[in-house]
Coordinates of C-alpha atoms in Angstrom, one line a residue:
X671 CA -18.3 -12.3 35.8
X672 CA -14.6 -13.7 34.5
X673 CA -11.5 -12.6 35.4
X674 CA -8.9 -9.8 34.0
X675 CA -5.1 -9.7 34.1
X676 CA -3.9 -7.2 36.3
X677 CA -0.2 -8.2 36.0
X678 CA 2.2 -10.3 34.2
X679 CA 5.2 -11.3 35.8
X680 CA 8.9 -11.3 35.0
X681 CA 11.8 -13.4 36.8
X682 CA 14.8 -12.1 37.2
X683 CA 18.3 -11.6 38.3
X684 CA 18.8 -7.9 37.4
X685 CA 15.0 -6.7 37.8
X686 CA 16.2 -2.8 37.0
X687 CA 17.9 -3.7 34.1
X688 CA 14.8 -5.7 32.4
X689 CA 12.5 -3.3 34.2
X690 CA 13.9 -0.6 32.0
X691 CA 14.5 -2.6 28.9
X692 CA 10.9 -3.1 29.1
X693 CA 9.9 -0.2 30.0
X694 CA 11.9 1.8 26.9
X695 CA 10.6 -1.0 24.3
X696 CA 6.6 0.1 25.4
X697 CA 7.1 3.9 26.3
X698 CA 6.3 2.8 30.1
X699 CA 7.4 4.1 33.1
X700 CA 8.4 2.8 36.8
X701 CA 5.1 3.1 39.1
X702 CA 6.5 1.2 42.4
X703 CA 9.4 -0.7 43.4
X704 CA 10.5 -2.3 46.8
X705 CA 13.3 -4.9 48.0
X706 CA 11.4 -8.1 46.2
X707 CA 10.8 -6.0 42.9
X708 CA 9.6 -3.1 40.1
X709 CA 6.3 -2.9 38.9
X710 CA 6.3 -0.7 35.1
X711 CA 2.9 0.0 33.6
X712 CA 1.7 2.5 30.8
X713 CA 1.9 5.8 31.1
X714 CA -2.0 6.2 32.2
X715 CA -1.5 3.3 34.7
X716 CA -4.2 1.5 32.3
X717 CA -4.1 -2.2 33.1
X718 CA -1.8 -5.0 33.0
X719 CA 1.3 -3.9 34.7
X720 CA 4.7 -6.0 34.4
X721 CA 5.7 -6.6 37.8
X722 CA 9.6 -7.6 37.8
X723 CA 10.5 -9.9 40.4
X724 CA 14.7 -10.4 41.9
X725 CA 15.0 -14.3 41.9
X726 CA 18.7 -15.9 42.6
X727 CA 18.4 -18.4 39.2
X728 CA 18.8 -17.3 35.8
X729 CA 16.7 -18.1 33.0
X730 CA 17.1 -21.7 32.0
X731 CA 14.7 -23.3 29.3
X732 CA 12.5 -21.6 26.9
X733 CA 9.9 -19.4 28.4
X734 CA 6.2 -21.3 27.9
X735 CA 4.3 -17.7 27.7
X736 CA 5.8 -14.7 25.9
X737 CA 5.1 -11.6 24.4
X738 CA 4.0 -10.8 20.7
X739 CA 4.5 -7.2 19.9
X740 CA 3.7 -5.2 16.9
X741 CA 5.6 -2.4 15.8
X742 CA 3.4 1.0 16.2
X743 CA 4.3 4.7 14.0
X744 CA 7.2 2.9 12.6
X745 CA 8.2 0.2 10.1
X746 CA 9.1 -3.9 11.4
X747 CA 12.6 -3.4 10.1
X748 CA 12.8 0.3 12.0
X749 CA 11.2 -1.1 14.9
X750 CA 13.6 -4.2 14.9
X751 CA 16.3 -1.6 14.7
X752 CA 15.2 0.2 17.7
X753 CA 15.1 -3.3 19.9
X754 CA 18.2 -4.2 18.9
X755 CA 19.6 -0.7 20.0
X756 CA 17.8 -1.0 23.3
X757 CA 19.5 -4.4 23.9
X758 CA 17.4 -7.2 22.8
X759 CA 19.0 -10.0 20.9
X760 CA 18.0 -12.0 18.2
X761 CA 18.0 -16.0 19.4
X762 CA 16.6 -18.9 18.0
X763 CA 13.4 -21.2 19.6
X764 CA 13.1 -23.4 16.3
X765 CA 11.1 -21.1 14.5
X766 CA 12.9 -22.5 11.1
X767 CA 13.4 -20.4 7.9
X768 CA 10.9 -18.4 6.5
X769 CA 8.4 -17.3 9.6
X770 CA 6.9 -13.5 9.2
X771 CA 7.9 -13.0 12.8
X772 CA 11.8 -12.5 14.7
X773 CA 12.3 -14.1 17.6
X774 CA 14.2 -11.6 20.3
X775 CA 15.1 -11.8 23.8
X776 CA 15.4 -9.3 26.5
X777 CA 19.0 -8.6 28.2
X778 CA 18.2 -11.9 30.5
X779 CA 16.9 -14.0 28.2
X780 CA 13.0 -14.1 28.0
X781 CA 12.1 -14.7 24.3
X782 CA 9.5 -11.7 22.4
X783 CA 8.2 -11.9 19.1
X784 CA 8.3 -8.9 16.7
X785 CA 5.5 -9.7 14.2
X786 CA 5.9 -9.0 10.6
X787 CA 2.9 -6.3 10.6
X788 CA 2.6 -3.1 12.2
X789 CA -0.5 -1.7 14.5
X790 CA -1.3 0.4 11.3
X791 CA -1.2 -2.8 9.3
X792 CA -3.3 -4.8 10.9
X793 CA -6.1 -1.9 11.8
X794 CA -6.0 -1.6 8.0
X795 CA -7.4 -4.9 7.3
X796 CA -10.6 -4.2 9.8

């Protein structure tokens, strides 16, 4: 037997406001919320959530675990389009000059990764 994520978790100030960042960047949707937080998972309720927890401390070092997404139906520089629109940022974790990936952050901080190939890329290769 091992183990399987059920959920990842999210600090943070404003938990609507990254709930539905997150939730427009993956095509997810809201599936419970109380007073401590919102849980957003795929549309089929497939497995892991993001649960987004209200904490009184905003975000102060760089985050030790993040997310590496891959853009899916459109091109990196479209897709990096369409984060920006949705309110990510670009920031800098000393990734240098020259990586294949950008480095983004969500409206409070938390540093994703856009990699340099698409879903349609990578499946390509197999």
């Amino acid at each position: 037997m091992s183990s399987r994520i059920a959920a990842i978790a999210i600090d943070a100030i404003r938990p609507r406001v990254v709930a539905e960042f997150w939730c427009a960047v993956l095509d997810w949707q809201i599936v419970d919320e109380d007073s401590d937080g919102i849980s957003i998972a795929p549309r089929d309720k497939a497995w892991p959530s993001i649960d987004v927890f209200a904490v009184p401390e905003g975000k102060g070092v760089k985050n030790r675990l993040h997310f590496d997404l891959r853009a899916d139906g459109l091109s990196t520089a479209e897709e990096l389009e369409r984060l920006l629109a949705l309110g990510a940022r670009r920031t800098d974790v000393g990734q240098g000059e020259g990586v294949s990936w950008v480095v983004l952050c969500d409206p409070e901080g938390n540093e994703f990764c856009l990699l340099s190939r698409t879903v349609q890329d990578v499946k390509n290769l197999d």
